GROMACS .gro file of N, CA and C in nm:
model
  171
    1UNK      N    1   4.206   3.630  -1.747
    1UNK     CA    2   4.118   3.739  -1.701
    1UNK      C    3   4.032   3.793  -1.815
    2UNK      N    4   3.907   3.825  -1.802
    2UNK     CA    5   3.809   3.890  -1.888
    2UNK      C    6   3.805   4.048  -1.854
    3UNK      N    7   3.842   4.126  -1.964
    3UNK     CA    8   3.857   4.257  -1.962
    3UNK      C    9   3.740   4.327  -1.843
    4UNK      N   10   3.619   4.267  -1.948
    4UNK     CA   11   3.482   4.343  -1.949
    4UNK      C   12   3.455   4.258  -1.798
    5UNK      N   13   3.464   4.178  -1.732
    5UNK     CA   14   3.389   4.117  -1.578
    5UNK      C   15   3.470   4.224  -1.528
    6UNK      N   16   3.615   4.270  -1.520
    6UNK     CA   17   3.695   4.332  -1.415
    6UNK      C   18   3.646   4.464  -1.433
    7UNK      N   19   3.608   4.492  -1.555
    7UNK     CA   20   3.533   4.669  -1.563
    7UNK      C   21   3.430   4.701  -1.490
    8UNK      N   22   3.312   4.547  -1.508
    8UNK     CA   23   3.233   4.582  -1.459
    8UNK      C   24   3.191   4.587  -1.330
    9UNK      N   25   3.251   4.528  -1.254
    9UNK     CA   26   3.324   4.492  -1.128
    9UNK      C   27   3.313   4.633  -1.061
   10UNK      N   28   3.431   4.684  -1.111
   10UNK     CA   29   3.504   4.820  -1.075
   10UNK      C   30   3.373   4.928  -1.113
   11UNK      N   31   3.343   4.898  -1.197
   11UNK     CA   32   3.162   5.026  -1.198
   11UNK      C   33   3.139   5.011  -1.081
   12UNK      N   34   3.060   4.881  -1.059
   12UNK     CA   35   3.008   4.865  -0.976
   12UNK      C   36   3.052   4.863  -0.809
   13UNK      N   37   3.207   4.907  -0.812
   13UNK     CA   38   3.254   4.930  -0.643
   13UNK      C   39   3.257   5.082  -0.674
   14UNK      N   40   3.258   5.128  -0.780
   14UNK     CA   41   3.281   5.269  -0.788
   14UNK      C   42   3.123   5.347  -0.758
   15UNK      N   43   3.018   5.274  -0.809
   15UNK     CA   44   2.892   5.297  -0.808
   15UNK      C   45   2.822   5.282  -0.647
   16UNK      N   46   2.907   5.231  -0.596
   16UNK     CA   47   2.887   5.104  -0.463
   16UNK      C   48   2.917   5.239  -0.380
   17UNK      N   49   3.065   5.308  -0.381
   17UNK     CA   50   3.126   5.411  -0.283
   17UNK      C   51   3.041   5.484  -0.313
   18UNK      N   52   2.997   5.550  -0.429
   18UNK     CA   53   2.939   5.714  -0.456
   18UNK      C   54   2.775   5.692  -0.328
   19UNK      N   55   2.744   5.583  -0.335
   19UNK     CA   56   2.595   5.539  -0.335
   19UNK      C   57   2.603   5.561  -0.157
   20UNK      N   58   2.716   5.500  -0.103
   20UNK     CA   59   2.772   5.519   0.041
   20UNK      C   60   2.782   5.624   0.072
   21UNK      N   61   2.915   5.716  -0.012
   21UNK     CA   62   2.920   5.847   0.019
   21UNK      C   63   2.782   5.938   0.048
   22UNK      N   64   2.690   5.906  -0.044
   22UNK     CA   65   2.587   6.018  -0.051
   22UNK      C   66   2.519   5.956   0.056
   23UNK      N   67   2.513   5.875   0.126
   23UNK     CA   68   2.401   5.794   0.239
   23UNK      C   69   2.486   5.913   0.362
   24UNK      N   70   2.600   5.897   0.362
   24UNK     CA   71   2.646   5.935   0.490
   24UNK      C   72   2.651   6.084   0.468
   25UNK      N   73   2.665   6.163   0.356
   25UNK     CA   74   2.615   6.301   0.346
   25UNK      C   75   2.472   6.352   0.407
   26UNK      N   76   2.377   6.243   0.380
   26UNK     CA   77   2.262   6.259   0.434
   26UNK      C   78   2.231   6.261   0.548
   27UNK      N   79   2.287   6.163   0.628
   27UNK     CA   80   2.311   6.151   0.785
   27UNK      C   81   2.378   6.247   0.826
   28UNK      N   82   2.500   6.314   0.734
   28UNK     CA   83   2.515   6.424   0.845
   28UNK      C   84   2.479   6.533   0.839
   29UNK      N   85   2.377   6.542   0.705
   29UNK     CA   86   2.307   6.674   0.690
   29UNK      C   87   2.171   6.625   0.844
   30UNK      N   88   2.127   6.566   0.866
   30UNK     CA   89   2.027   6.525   0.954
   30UNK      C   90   2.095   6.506   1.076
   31UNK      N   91   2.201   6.470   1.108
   31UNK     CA   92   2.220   6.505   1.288
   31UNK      C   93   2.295   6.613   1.273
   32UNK      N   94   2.354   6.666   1.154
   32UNK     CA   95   2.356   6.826   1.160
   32UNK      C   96   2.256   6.926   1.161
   33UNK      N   97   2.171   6.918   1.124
   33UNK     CA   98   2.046   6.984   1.165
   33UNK      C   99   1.940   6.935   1.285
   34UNK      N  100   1.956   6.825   1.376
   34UNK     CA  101   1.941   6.840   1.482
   34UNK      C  102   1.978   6.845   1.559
   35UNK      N  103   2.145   6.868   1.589
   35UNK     CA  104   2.253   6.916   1.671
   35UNK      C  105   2.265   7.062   1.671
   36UNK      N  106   2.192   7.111   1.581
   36UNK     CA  107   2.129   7.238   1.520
   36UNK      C  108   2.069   7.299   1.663
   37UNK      N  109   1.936   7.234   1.613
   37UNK     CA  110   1.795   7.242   1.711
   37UNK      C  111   1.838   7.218   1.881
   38UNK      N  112   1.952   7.120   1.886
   38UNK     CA  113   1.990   7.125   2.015
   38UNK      C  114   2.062   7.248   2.096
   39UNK      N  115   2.144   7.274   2.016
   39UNK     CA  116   2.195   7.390   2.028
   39UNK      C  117   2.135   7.521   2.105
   40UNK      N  118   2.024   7.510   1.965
   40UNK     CA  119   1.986   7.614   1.982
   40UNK      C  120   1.865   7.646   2.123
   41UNK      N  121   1.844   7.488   2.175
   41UNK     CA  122   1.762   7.498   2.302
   41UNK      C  123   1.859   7.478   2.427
   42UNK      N  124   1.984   7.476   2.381
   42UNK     CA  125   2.082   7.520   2.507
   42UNK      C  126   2.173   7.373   2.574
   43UNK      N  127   2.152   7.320   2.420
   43UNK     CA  128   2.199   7.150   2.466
   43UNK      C  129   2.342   7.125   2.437
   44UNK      N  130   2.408   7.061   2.455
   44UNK     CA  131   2.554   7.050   2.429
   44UNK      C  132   2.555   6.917   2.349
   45UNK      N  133   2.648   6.934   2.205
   45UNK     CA  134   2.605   6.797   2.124
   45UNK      C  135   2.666   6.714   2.153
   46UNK      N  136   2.680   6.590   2.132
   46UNK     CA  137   2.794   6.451   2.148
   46UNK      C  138   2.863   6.434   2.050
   47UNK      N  139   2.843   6.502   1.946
   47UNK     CA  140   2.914   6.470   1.809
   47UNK      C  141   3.071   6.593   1.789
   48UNK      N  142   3.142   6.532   1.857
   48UNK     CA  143   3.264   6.676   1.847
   48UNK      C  144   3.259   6.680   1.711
   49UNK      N  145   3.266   6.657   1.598
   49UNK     CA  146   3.270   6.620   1.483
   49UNK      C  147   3.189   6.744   1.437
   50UNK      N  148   3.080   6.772   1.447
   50UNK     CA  149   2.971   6.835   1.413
   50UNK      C  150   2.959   6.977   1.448
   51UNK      N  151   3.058   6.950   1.564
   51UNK     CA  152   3.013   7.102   1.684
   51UNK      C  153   3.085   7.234   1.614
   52UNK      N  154   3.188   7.235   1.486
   52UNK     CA  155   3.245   7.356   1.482
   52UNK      C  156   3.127   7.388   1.374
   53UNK      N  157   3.101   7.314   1.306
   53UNK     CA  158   2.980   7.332   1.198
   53UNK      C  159   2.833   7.389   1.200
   54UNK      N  160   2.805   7.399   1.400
   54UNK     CA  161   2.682   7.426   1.465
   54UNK      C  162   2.672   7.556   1.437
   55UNK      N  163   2.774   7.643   1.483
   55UNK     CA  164   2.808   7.779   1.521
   55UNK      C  165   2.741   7.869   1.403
   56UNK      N  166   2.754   7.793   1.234
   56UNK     CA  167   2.722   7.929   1.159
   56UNK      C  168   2.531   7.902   1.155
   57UNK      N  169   2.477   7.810   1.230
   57UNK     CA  170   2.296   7.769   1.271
   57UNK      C  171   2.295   7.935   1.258
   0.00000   0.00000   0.00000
């Protein structure tokens, strides 16, 4: 085994998750803010996930 391939490896799944994580932060800042807008025109969301988070809109 080569120290430095398995390090860099591991950057790079570590670099790989953060890069994921922040994609799907974004998505749920964006159907959180239009589950928002639904809301607030009297719509009921599909995302149970989302819905206790609507309330402080």
């Amino acid at each position: 085994r080569i120290k430095g391939l398995d390090s860099t490896g591991e950057d790079l799944l570590k670099a790989s998750k953060q890069w994921v994580a922040a994609l799907v932060m974004v998505e749920k800042a964006i159907k959180w803010k239009q589950n928002c807008c639904h809301r607030q025109l009297g719509r009921t969301t599909r995302d149970s996930r989302t819905e206790e988070q609507i309330d402080f809109c």
